[in-house]
Amino acid sequence: MSDRLVCSVYKSSKKSEMYVYIDKKNGLDVLPEDLLVFFGTPIHVFDMLLTAEKKLSRVDASKVLSEIADKGFLLQMPPVEENYLPGFVEFNKKLKDAED
């Protein structure tokens, strides 16, 4: 595994907050067709020099380096959305009960 590489980051055209990290020199050819069907058209966001020590917001840089070395890319899934609907329904029920 390389301890540094120029990494390209692409966002999904289909899924909000989904990104794929690849080695810039290898390009998008490393992405499996099945992934592209799910991911949509990759939209280039930026390139960066990636080292294991680099701080990234939602993924560990050493994991990105390892995944790129192993399979050519790392897919970063969107964060899990909290479901506020049950609390909202309960709140509305209490309001209705208070009115009665």
The first five atom37 places (N, CA, C, CB, O) and aatype in JSON, in Angstrom:
{
  "aatype": [12, 15, 3, 1, 10, 19, 4, 15, 19, 18, 11, 15, 15, 11, 11, 15, 6, 12, 18, 19, 18, 9, 3, 11, 11, 2, 7, 10, 3, 19, 10, 14, 6, 3, 10, 10, 19, 13, 13, 7, 16, 14, 9, 8, 19, 13, 3, 12, 10, 10, 16, 0, 6, 11, 11, 10, 15, 1, 19, 3, 0, 15, 11, 19, 10, 15, 6, 9, 0, 3, 11, 7, 13, 10, 10, 5, 12, 14, 14, 19, 6, 6, 2, 18, 10, 14, 7, 13, 19, 6, 13, 2, 11, 11, 10, 11, 3, 0, 6, 3],
  "atom_mask": [
    [1, 1, 1, 1, 1],
    [1, 1, 1, 1, 1],
    [1, 1, 1, 1, 1],
    [1, 1, 1, 1, 1],
    [1, 1, 1, 1, 1],
    [1, 1, 1, 1, 1],
    [1, 1, 1, 1, 1],
    [1, 1, 1, 1, 1],
    [1, 1, 1, 1, 1],
    [1, 1, 1, 1, 1],
    [1, 1, 1, 1, 1],
    [1, 1, 1, 1, 1],
    [1, 1, 1, 1, 1],
    [1, 1, 1, 1, 1],
    [1, 1, 1, 1, 1],
    [1, 1, 1, 1, 1],
    [1, 1, 1, 1, 1],
    [1, 1, 1, 1, 1],
    [1, 1, 1, 1, 1],
    [1, 1, 1, 1, 1],
    [1, 1, 1, 1, 1],
    [1, 1, 1, 1, 1],
    [1, 1, 1, 1, 1],
    [1, 1, 1, 1, 1],
    [1, 1, 1, 1, 1],
    [1, 1, 1, 1, 1],
    [1, 1, 1, 0, 1],
    [1, 1, 1, 1, 1],
    [1, 1, 1, 1, 1],
    [1, 1, 1, 1, 1],
    [1, 1, 1, 1, 1],
    [1, 1, 1, 1, 1],
    [1, 1, 1, 1, 1],
    [1, 1, 1, 1, 1],
    [1, 1, 1, 1, 1],
    [1, 1, 1, 1, 1],
    [1, 1, 1, 1, 1],
    [1, 1, 1, 1, 1],
    [1, 1, 1, 1, 1],
    [1, 1, 1, 0, 1],
    [1, 1, 1, 1, 1],
    [1, 1, 1, 1, 1],
    [1, 1, 1, 1, 1],
    [1, 1, 1, 1, 1],
    [1, 1, 1, 1, 1],
    [1, 1, 1, 1, 1],
    [1, 1, 1, 1, 1],
    [1, 1, 1, 1, 1],
    [1, 1, 1, 1, 1],
    [1, 1, 1, 1, 1],
    [1, 1, 1, 1, 1],
    [1, 1, 1, 1, 1],
    [1, 1, 1, 1, 1],
    [1, 1, 1, 1, 1],
    [1, 1, 1, 1, 1],
    [1, 1, 1, 1, 1],
    [1, 1, 1, 1, 1],
    [1, 1, 1, 1, 1],
    [1, 1, 1, 1, 1],
    [1, 1, 1, 1, 1],
    [1, 1, 1, 1, 1],
    [1, 1, 1, 1, 1],
    [1, 1, 1, 1, 1],
    [1, 1, 1, 1, 1],
    [1, 1, 1, 1, 1],
    [1, 1, 1, 1, 1],
    [1, 1, 1, 1, 1],
    [1, 1, 1, 1, 1],
    [1, 1, 1, 1, 1],
    [1, 1, 1, 1, 1],
    [1, 1, 1, 1, 1],
    [1, 1, 1, 0, 1],
    [1, 1, 1, 1, 1],
    [1, 1, 1, 1, 1],
    [1, 1, 1, 1, 1],
    [1, 1, 1, 1, 1],
    [1, 1, 1, 1, 1],
    [1, 1, 1, 1, 1],
    [1, 1, 1, 1, 1],
    [1, 1, 1, 1, 1],
    [1, 1, 1, 1, 1],
    [1, 1, 1, 1, 1],
    [1, 1, 1, 1, 1],
    [1, 1, 1, 1, 1],
    [1, 1, 1, 1, 1],
    [1, 1, 1, 1, 1],
    [1, 1, 1, 0, 1],
    [1, 1, 1, 1, 1],
    [1, 1, 1, 1, 1],
    [1, 1, 1, 1, 1],
    [1, 1, 1, 1, 1],
    [1, 1, 1, 1, 1],
    [1, 1, 1, 1, 1],
    [1, 1, 1, 1, 1],
    [1, 1, 1, 1, 1],
    [1, 1, 1, 1, 1],
    [1, 1, 1, 1, 1],
    [1, 1, 1, 1, 1],
    [1, 1, 1, 1, 1],
    [1, 1, 1, 1, 1]
  ],
  "atom_positions": [
    [[0.85, -1.2, 0.0], [0.0, 0.0, 0.0], [0.88, 1.24, 0.0], [-0.96, 0.01, 1.22], [1.82, 1.34, 0.78]],
    [[0.57, 2.17, -0.87], [1.28, 3.43, -0.93], [0.88, 4.29, 0.26], [1.0, 4.17, -2.26], [-0.26, 4.26, 0.71]],
    [[1.84, 5.06, 0.78], [1.52, 5.93, 1.92], [1.03, 7.3, 1.48], [2.74, 6.09, 2.81], [0.72, 8.15, 2.31]],
    [[0.97, 7.51, 0.16], [0.45, 8.77, -0.36], [0.1, 8.59, -1.84], [1.47, 9.92, -0.17], [0.74, 7.82, -2.56]],
    [[-0.92, 9.31, -2.26], [-1.29, 9.31, -3.68], [-2.13, 10.53, -3.98], [-2.05, 8.01, -4.06], [-2.69, 11.15, -3.08]],
    [[-2.2, 10.86, -5.26], [-3.09, 11.94, -5.68], [-4.45, 11.28, -5.9], [-2.56, 12.69, -7.0], [-4.63, 10.42, -6.77]],
    [[-5.38, 11.71, -5.11], [-6.71, 11.11, -5.05], [-7.73, 12.04, -5.71], [-7.12, 10.8, -3.59], [-7.72, 13.25, -5.47]],
    [[-8.6, 11.48, -6.53], [-9.71, 12.22, -7.11], [-10.99, 11.82, -6.38], [-9.84, 11.96, -8.65], [-11.2, 10.65, -6.08]],
    [[-11.81, 12.8, -6.1], [-13.08, 12.58, -5.4], [-14.21, 12.98, -6.34], [-13.15, 13.38, -4.05], [-14.2, 14.06, -6.92]],
    [[-15.17, 12.07, -6.47], [-16.34, 12.3, -7.31], [-17.6, 12.14, -6.47], [-16.36, 11.34, -8.53], [-17.66, 11.28, -5.59]],
    [[-18.61, 12.97, -6.76], [-19.89, 12.8, -6.09], [-20.86, 12.12, -7.03], [-20.45, 14.15, -5.6], [-20.71, 12.17, -8.25]],
    [[-21.85, 11.49, -6.45], [-22.86, 10.77, -7.21], [-23.87, 11.73, -7.82], [-23.58, 9.76, -6.32], [-24.23, 12.74, -7.21]],
    [[-24.31, 11.42, -9.03], [-25.38, 12.2, -9.64], [-26.75, 11.7, -9.19], [-25.27, 12.14, -11.18], [-27.77, 12.33, -9.48]],
    [[-26.78, 10.56, -8.48], [-28.06, 9.97, -8.06], [-28.32, 10.07, -6.56], [-28.1, 8.53, -8.46], [-29.47, 10.2, -6.14]],
    [[-27.28, 10.02, -5.76], [-27.44, 9.95, -4.31], [-26.73, 11.13, -3.65], [-26.9, 8.61, -3.75], [-25.53, 11.31, -3.84]],
    [[-27.45, 11.9, -2.88], [-26.87, 13.03, -2.16], [-25.86, 12.53, -1.13], [-27.97, 13.86, -1.47], [-26.12, 11.55, -0.43]],
    [[-24.74, 13.19, -1.04], [-23.68, 12.92, -0.07], [-23.02, 11.54, -0.24], [-24.25, 13.03, 1.32], [-22.49, 10.99, 0.72]],
    [[-23.07, 11.0, -1.43], [-22.34, 9.76, -1.74], [-21.15, 10.14, -2.62], [-23.27, 8.7, -2.46], [-21.3, 10.86, -3.61]],
    [[-19.96, 9.64, -2.23], [-18.74, 9.99, -2.94], [-17.92, 8.74, -3.21], [-17.91, 10.99, -2.13], [-18.04, 7.73, -2.51]],
    [[-17.1, 8.82, -4.25], [-16.14, 7.75, -4.53], [-14.75, 8.39, -4.62], [-16.52, 6.97, -5.85], [-14.57, 9.44, -5.23]],
    [[-13.78, 7.71, -4.0], [-12.39, 8.14, -4.0], [-11.62, 7.18, -4.89], [-11.8, 8.19, -2.54], [-11.75, 5.96, -4.75]],
    [[-10.8, 7.72, -5.81], [-9.99, 6.88, -6.68], [-8.59, 7.47, -6.79], [-10.65, 6.74, -8.07], [-8.37, 8.64, -6.48]],
    [[-7.64, 6.65, -7.25], [-6.31, 7.13, -7.57], [-6.43, 7.89, -8.89], [-5.26, 5.94, -7.67], [-6.88, 7.33, -9.9]],
    [[-6.05, 9.16, -8.89], [-6.23, 10.0, -10.08], [-5.59, 9.39, -11.32], [-5.64, 11.38, -9.83], [-6.15, 9.48, -12.41]],
    [[-4.42, 8.77, -11.16], [-3.72, 8.24, -12.34], [-4.46, 7.06, -12.97], [-2.32, 7.81, -11.96], [-4.25, 6.78, -14.15]],
    [[-5.3, 6.36, -12.21], [-6.05, 5.22, -12.75], [-7.36, 5.63, -13.4], [-6.32, 4.23, -11.67], [-7.89, 4.9, -14.24]],
    [[-7.89, 6.78, -13.03], [-9.13, 7.26, -13.62], [-10.35, 6.44, -13.22], [0.0, 0.0, 0.0], [-10.28, 5.57, -12.35]],
    [[-11.45, 6.74, -13.86], [-12.73, 6.11, -13.53], [-12.88, 4.69, -14.04], [-13.84, 6.94, -14.08], [-13.85, 4.01, -13.7]],
    [[-11.94, 4.22, -14.85], [-12.03, 2.86, -15.38], [-12.01, 1.79, -14.3], [-10.89, 2.62, -16.35], [-12.41, 0.65, -14.55]],
    [[-11.55, 2.13, -13.09], [-11.49, 1.15, -11.99], [-12.86, 0.87, -11.39], [-10.54, 1.64, -10.9], [-13.02, -0.1, -10.65]],
    [[-13.85, 1.7, -11.69], [-15.18, 1.55, -11.09], [-15.97, 0.47, -11.82], [-15.94, 2.89, -11.1], [-16.11, 0.53, -13.05]],
    [[-16.5, -0.51, -11.08], [-17.32, -1.56, -11.7], [-18.6, -0.99, -12.3], [-17.66, -2.65, -10.68], [-19.15, -0.01, -11.79]],
    [[-19.07, -1.6, -13.36], [-20.29, -1.16, -14.03], [-21.48, -1.17, -13.07], [-20.58, -2.05, -15.26], [-22.3, -0.26, -13.1]],
    [[-21.59, -2.2, -12.23], [-22.69, -2.28, -11.27], [-22.69, -1.08, -10.32], [-22.6, -3.58, -10.46], [-23.75, -0.56, -9.96]],
    [[-21.51, -0.65, -9.91], [-21.41, 0.51, -9.03], [-21.89, 1.76, -9.76], [-19.97, 0.7, -8.54], [-22.61, 2.58, -9.18]],
    [[-21.51, 1.91, -11.02], [-21.91, 3.1, -11.78], [-23.42, 3.16, -11.99], [-21.2, 3.12, -13.14], [-23.99, 4.25, -12.03]],
    [[-24.07, 2.0, -12.12], [-25.53, 1.98, -12.26], [-26.16, 2.55, -10.99], [-26.05, 0.53, -12.53], [-27.09, 3.34, -11.06]],
    [[-25.65, 2.14, -9.83], [-26.14, 2.6, -8.54], [-25.73, 4.05, -8.27], [-25.62, 1.69, -7.42], [-26.53, 4.84, -7.76]],
    [[-24.49, 4.39, -8.6], [-23.88, 5.69, -8.29], [-24.33, 6.79, -9.25], [-22.37, 5.57, -8.31], [-24.45, 7.95, -8.86]],
    [[-24.56, 6.42, -10.49], [-24.88, 7.41, -11.5], [-23.61, 7.96, -12.14], [0.0, 0.0, 0.0], [-22.53, 7.39, -11.97]],
    [[-23.74, 9.05, -12.85], [-22.6, 9.68, -13.49], [-21.72, 10.34, -12.43], [-23.06, 10.72, -14.55], [-22.2, 11.2, -11.7]],
    [[-20.45, 9.96, -12.35], [-19.55, 10.6, -11.38], [-19.31, 12.06, -11.76], [-18.21, 9.84, -11.3], [-19.01, 12.38, -12.91]],
    [[-19.44, 12.94, -10.78], [-19.21, 14.38, -10.97], [-17.96, 14.75, -10.19], [-20.45, 15.24, -10.51], [-17.93, 14.64, -8.96]],
    [[-16.93, 15.19, -10.9], [-15.65, 15.5, -10.26], [-15.82, 16.65, -9.26], [-14.59, 15.87, -11.32], [-16.37, 17.7, -9.58]],
    [[-15.32, 16.43, -8.04], [-15.4, 17.44, -7.0], [-14.05, 18.11, -6.82], [-15.88, 16.82, -5.66], [-13.94, 19.33, -6.9]],
    [[-13.0, 17.31, -6.57], [-11.65, 17.85, -6.42], [-10.62, 16.73, -6.42], [-11.55, 18.66, -5.13], [-10.95, 15.55, -6.32]],
    [[-9.36, 17.14, -6.53], [-8.21, 16.25, -6.4], [-7.43, 16.71, -5.18], [-7.31, 16.25, -7.7], [-7.43, 17.89, -4.84]],
    [[-6.74, 15.76, -4.52], [-5.93, 16.12, -3.36], [-4.79, 15.13, -3.2], [-6.79, 16.16, -2.07], [-4.87, 13.98, -3.64]],
    [[-3.73, 15.59, -2.57], [-2.67, 14.69, -2.17], [-3.14, 14.03, -0.88], [-1.28, 15.44, -1.98], [-3.35, 14.71, 0.13]],
    [[-3.3, 12.72, -0.91], [-3.82, 12.0, 0.24], [-2.7, 11.23, 0.92], [-4.94, 11.04, -0.19], [-1.99, 10.45, 0.29]],
    [[-2.56, 11.46, 2.22], [-1.63, 10.7, 3.06], [-2.44, 10.11, 4.2], [-0.46, 11.61, 3.59], [-3.56, 10.55, 4.47]],
    [[-1.88, 9.12, 4.88], [-2.59, 8.47, 6.0], [-2.9, 9.46, 7.12], [-1.77, 7.31, 6.54], [-3.84, 9.26, 7.88]],
    [[-2.12, 10.52, 7.23], [-2.3, 11.49, 8.31], [-3.33, 12.57, 7.98], [-0.98, 12.15, 8.64], [-3.74, 13.32, 8.86]],
    [[-3.76, 12.65, 6.73], [-4.68, 13.71, 6.31], [-6.02, 13.54, 7.03], [-4.88, 13.68, 4.78], [-6.55, 12.44, 7.14]],
    [[-6.55, 14.64, 7.5], [-7.86, 14.65, 8.17], [-8.95, 14.83, 7.12], [-7.94, 15.77, 9.24], [-8.97, 15.81, 6.38]],
    [[-9.85, 13.87, 7.09], [-11.01, 13.94, 6.21], [-12.26, 13.99, 7.08], [-11.06, 12.73, 5.22], [-12.24, 13.52, 8.22]],
    [[-13.33, 14.56, 6.56], [-14.49, 14.81, 7.41], [-15.25, 13.55, 7.84], [-15.44, 15.71, 6.69], [-15.65, 13.46, 9.0]],
    [[-15.45, 12.57, 6.94], [-16.3, 11.43, 7.31], [-15.67, 10.08, 7.09], [-17.56, 11.49, 6.56], [-16.33, 9.05, 7.26]],
    [[-14.41, 10.05, 6.73], [-13.76, 8.76, 6.49], [-12.29, 8.88, 6.88], [-13.91, 8.32, 4.99], [-11.69, 9.95, 6.76]],
    [[-11.72, 7.79, 7.34], [-10.32, 7.76, 7.74], [-9.44, 7.67, 6.5], [-10.05, 6.57, 8.71], [-9.65, 6.81, 5.65]],
    [[-8.45, 8.55, 6.39], [-7.59, 8.59, 5.2], [-6.85, 7.29, 4.99], [-6.6, 9.72, 5.33], [-6.66, 6.87, 3.84]],
    [[-6.41, 6.62, 6.07], [-5.71, 5.35, 5.89], [-6.64, 4.29, 5.32], [-5.12, 4.88, 7.24], [-6.19, 3.41, 4.57]],
    [[-7.92, 4.35, 5.65], [-8.89, 3.42, 5.08], [-9.06, 3.69, 3.58], [-10.26, 3.53, 5.8], [-9.17, 2.75, 2.79]],
    [[-9.09, 4.96, 3.19], [-9.19, 5.32, 1.77], [-8.0, 4.75, 1.02], [-9.28, 6.86, 1.59], [-8.16, 4.13, -0.03]],
    [[-6.8, 4.96, 1.55], [-5.59, 4.45, 0.91], [-5.63, 2.93, 0.79], [-4.35, 4.89, 1.7], [-5.29, 2.38, -0.26]],
    [[-6.05, 2.26, 1.84], [-6.11, 0.81, 1.86], [-7.12, 0.28, 0.84], [-6.47, 0.31, 3.25], [-6.81, -0.66, 0.1]],
    [[-8.3, 0.86, 0.79], [-9.35, 0.42, -0.14], [-8.93, 0.67, -1.6], [-10.68, 1.15, 0.16], [-9.19, -0.16, -2.47]],
    [[-8.3, 1.8, -1.85], [-7.83, 2.08, -3.21], [-6.76, 1.07, -3.6], [-7.28, 3.53, -3.31], [-6.74, 0.6, -4.74]],
    [[-5.87, 0.74, -2.68], [-4.83, -0.25, -2.97], [-5.45, -1.63, -3.23], [-3.83, -0.33, -1.81], [-4.98, -2.35, -4.11]],
    [[-6.48, -1.99, -2.47], [-7.09, -3.32, -2.57], [-8.02, -3.48, -3.78], [-7.85, -3.63, -1.32], [-7.93, -4.46, -4.52]],
    [[-8.92, -2.5, -3.96], [-9.91, -2.67, -5.02], [-10.01, -1.51, -6.01], [-11.24, -2.88, -4.41], [-10.82, -1.54, -6.93]],
    [[-9.17, -0.48, -5.82], [-9.11, 0.62, -6.79], [-9.97, 1.82, -6.46], [0.0, 0.0, 0.0], [-9.86, 2.85, -7.12]],
    [[-10.82, 1.71, -5.43], [-11.69, 2.83, -5.07], [-12.21, 2.64, -3.66], [-12.87, 2.97, -6.06], [-12.13, 1.55, -3.09]],
    [[-12.74, 3.72, -3.1], [-13.51, 3.64, -1.85], [-14.81, 4.37, -2.08], [-12.71, 4.25, -0.63], [-14.82, 5.52, -2.53]],
    [[-15.91, 3.71, -1.77], [-17.24, 4.3, -1.87], [-17.64, 4.81, -0.5], [-18.29, 3.28, -2.42], [-17.72, 4.03, 0.45]],
    [[-17.89, 6.11, -0.4], [-18.35, 6.71, 0.86], [-19.86, 6.88, 0.77], [-17.64, 8.09, 1.14], [-20.36, 7.66, -0.04]],
    [[-20.56, 6.15, 1.62], [-22.02, 6.21, 1.63], [-22.49, 7.47, 2.36], [-22.6, 4.95, 2.31], [-21.76, 8.03, 3.17]],
    [[-23.71, 7.91, 2.06], [-24.25, 9.07, 2.78], [-24.44, 8.75, 4.26], [-25.6, 9.51, 2.16], [-24.6, 7.58, 4.63]],
    [[-24.42, 9.77, 5.11], [-24.67, 9.5, 6.52], [-26.1, 9.0, 6.71], [-24.43, 10.78, 7.38], [-26.99, 9.32, 5.92]],
    [[-26.31, 8.23, 7.76], [-27.64, 7.71, 8.06], [-28.51, 8.87, 8.5], [-27.59, 6.6, 9.16], [-28.14, 9.65, 9.38]],
    [[-29.67, 8.98, 7.88], [-30.6, 10.05, 8.24], [-31.39, 9.64, 9.46], [-31.54, 10.39, 7.05], [-31.86, 8.51, 9.56]],
    [[-31.54, 10.57, 10.37], [-32.37, 10.29, 11.55], [-33.83, 10.41, 11.13], [-32.04, 11.26, 12.73], [-34.2, 11.29, 10.35]],
    [[-34.62, 9.54, 11.65], [-36.03, 9.56, 11.32], [-36.77, 10.37, 12.39], [-36.6, 8.12, 11.21], [-36.95, 9.9, 13.51]],
    [[-37.19, 11.56, 12.03], [-37.89, 12.43, 12.96], [-39.4, 12.19, 12.96], [-37.61, 13.89, 12.63], [-40.1, 12.71, 13.82]],
    [[-39.9, 11.41, 12.01], [-41.33, 11.21, 11.88], [-41.99, 10.62, 13.13], [-41.6, 10.32, 10.71], [-43.04, 11.13, 13.53]],
    [[-41.44, 9.57, 13.78], [-42.12, 9.05, 14.98], [-42.28, 10.11, 16.07], [-41.33, 7.86, 15.55], [-43.34, 10.19, 16.69]],
    [[-41.29, 10.91, 16.31], [-41.4, 11.98, 17.31], [-42.42, 13.02, 16.91], [0.0, 0.0, 0.0], [-43.15, 13.53, 17.76]],
    [[-42.49, 13.35, 15.64], [-43.44, 14.32, 15.14], [-44.87, 13.8, 15.31], [-43.16, 14.63, 13.67], [-45.75, 14.56, 15.72]],
    [[-45.1, 12.53, 14.99], [-46.43, 11.94, 15.14], [-46.84, 11.94, 16.61], [-46.46, 10.49, 14.58], [-47.98, 12.29, 16.94]],
    [[-45.92, 11.56, 17.5], [-46.22, 11.56, 18.93], [-46.54, 12.96, 19.44], [-45.05, 10.97, 19.71], [-47.46, 13.14, 20.24]],
    [[-45.78, 13.96, 18.98], [-46.01, 15.35, 19.38], [-47.4, 15.81, 18.93], [-44.92, 16.27, 18.78], [-48.12, 16.43, 19.71]],
    [[-47.78, 15.5, 17.69], [-49.1, 15.88, 17.19], [-50.22, 15.19, 17.98], [-49.23, 15.55, 15.7], [-51.26, 15.79, 18.23]],
    [[-50.02, 13.94, 18.36], [-51.0, 13.21, 19.16], [-51.21, 13.89, 20.5], [-50.55, 11.76, 19.36], [-52.34, 14.03, 20.96]],
    [[-50.12, 14.31, 21.13], [-50.23, 15.0, 22.42], [-50.96, 16.33, 22.27], [-48.85, 15.24, 23.02], [-51.76, 16.69, 23.14]],
    [[-50.7, 17.05, 21.21], [-51.41, 18.31, 20.96], [-52.91, 18.07, 20.8], [-50.84, 19.0, 19.71], [-53.73, 18.81, 21.34]],
    [[-53.25, 17.04, 20.04], [-54.66, 16.71, 19.82], [-55.33, 16.32, 21.13], [-54.79, 15.58, 18.79], [-56.45, 16.75, 21.41]],
    [[-54.65, 15.51, 21.94], [-55.2, 15.1, 23.23], [-55.39, 16.3, 24.16], [-54.28, 14.06, 23.9], [-56.35, 16.34, 24.93]],
    [[-54.49, 17.28, 24.09], [-54.59, 18.46, 24.94], [-55.79, 19.33, 24.54], [-53.29, 19.28, 24.87], [-56.39, 20.0, 25.38]],
    [[-56.12, 19.32, 23.24], [-57.25, 20.12, 22.76], [-58.59, 19.51, 23.18], [-57.2, 20.26, 21.25], [-59.57, 20.23, 23.36]],
    [[-58.62, 18.19, 23.33], [-59.89, 17.5, 23.67], [-60.25, 17.67, 25.09], [-59.82, 16.04, 23.36], [-61.28, 17.16, 25.53]]
  ]
}
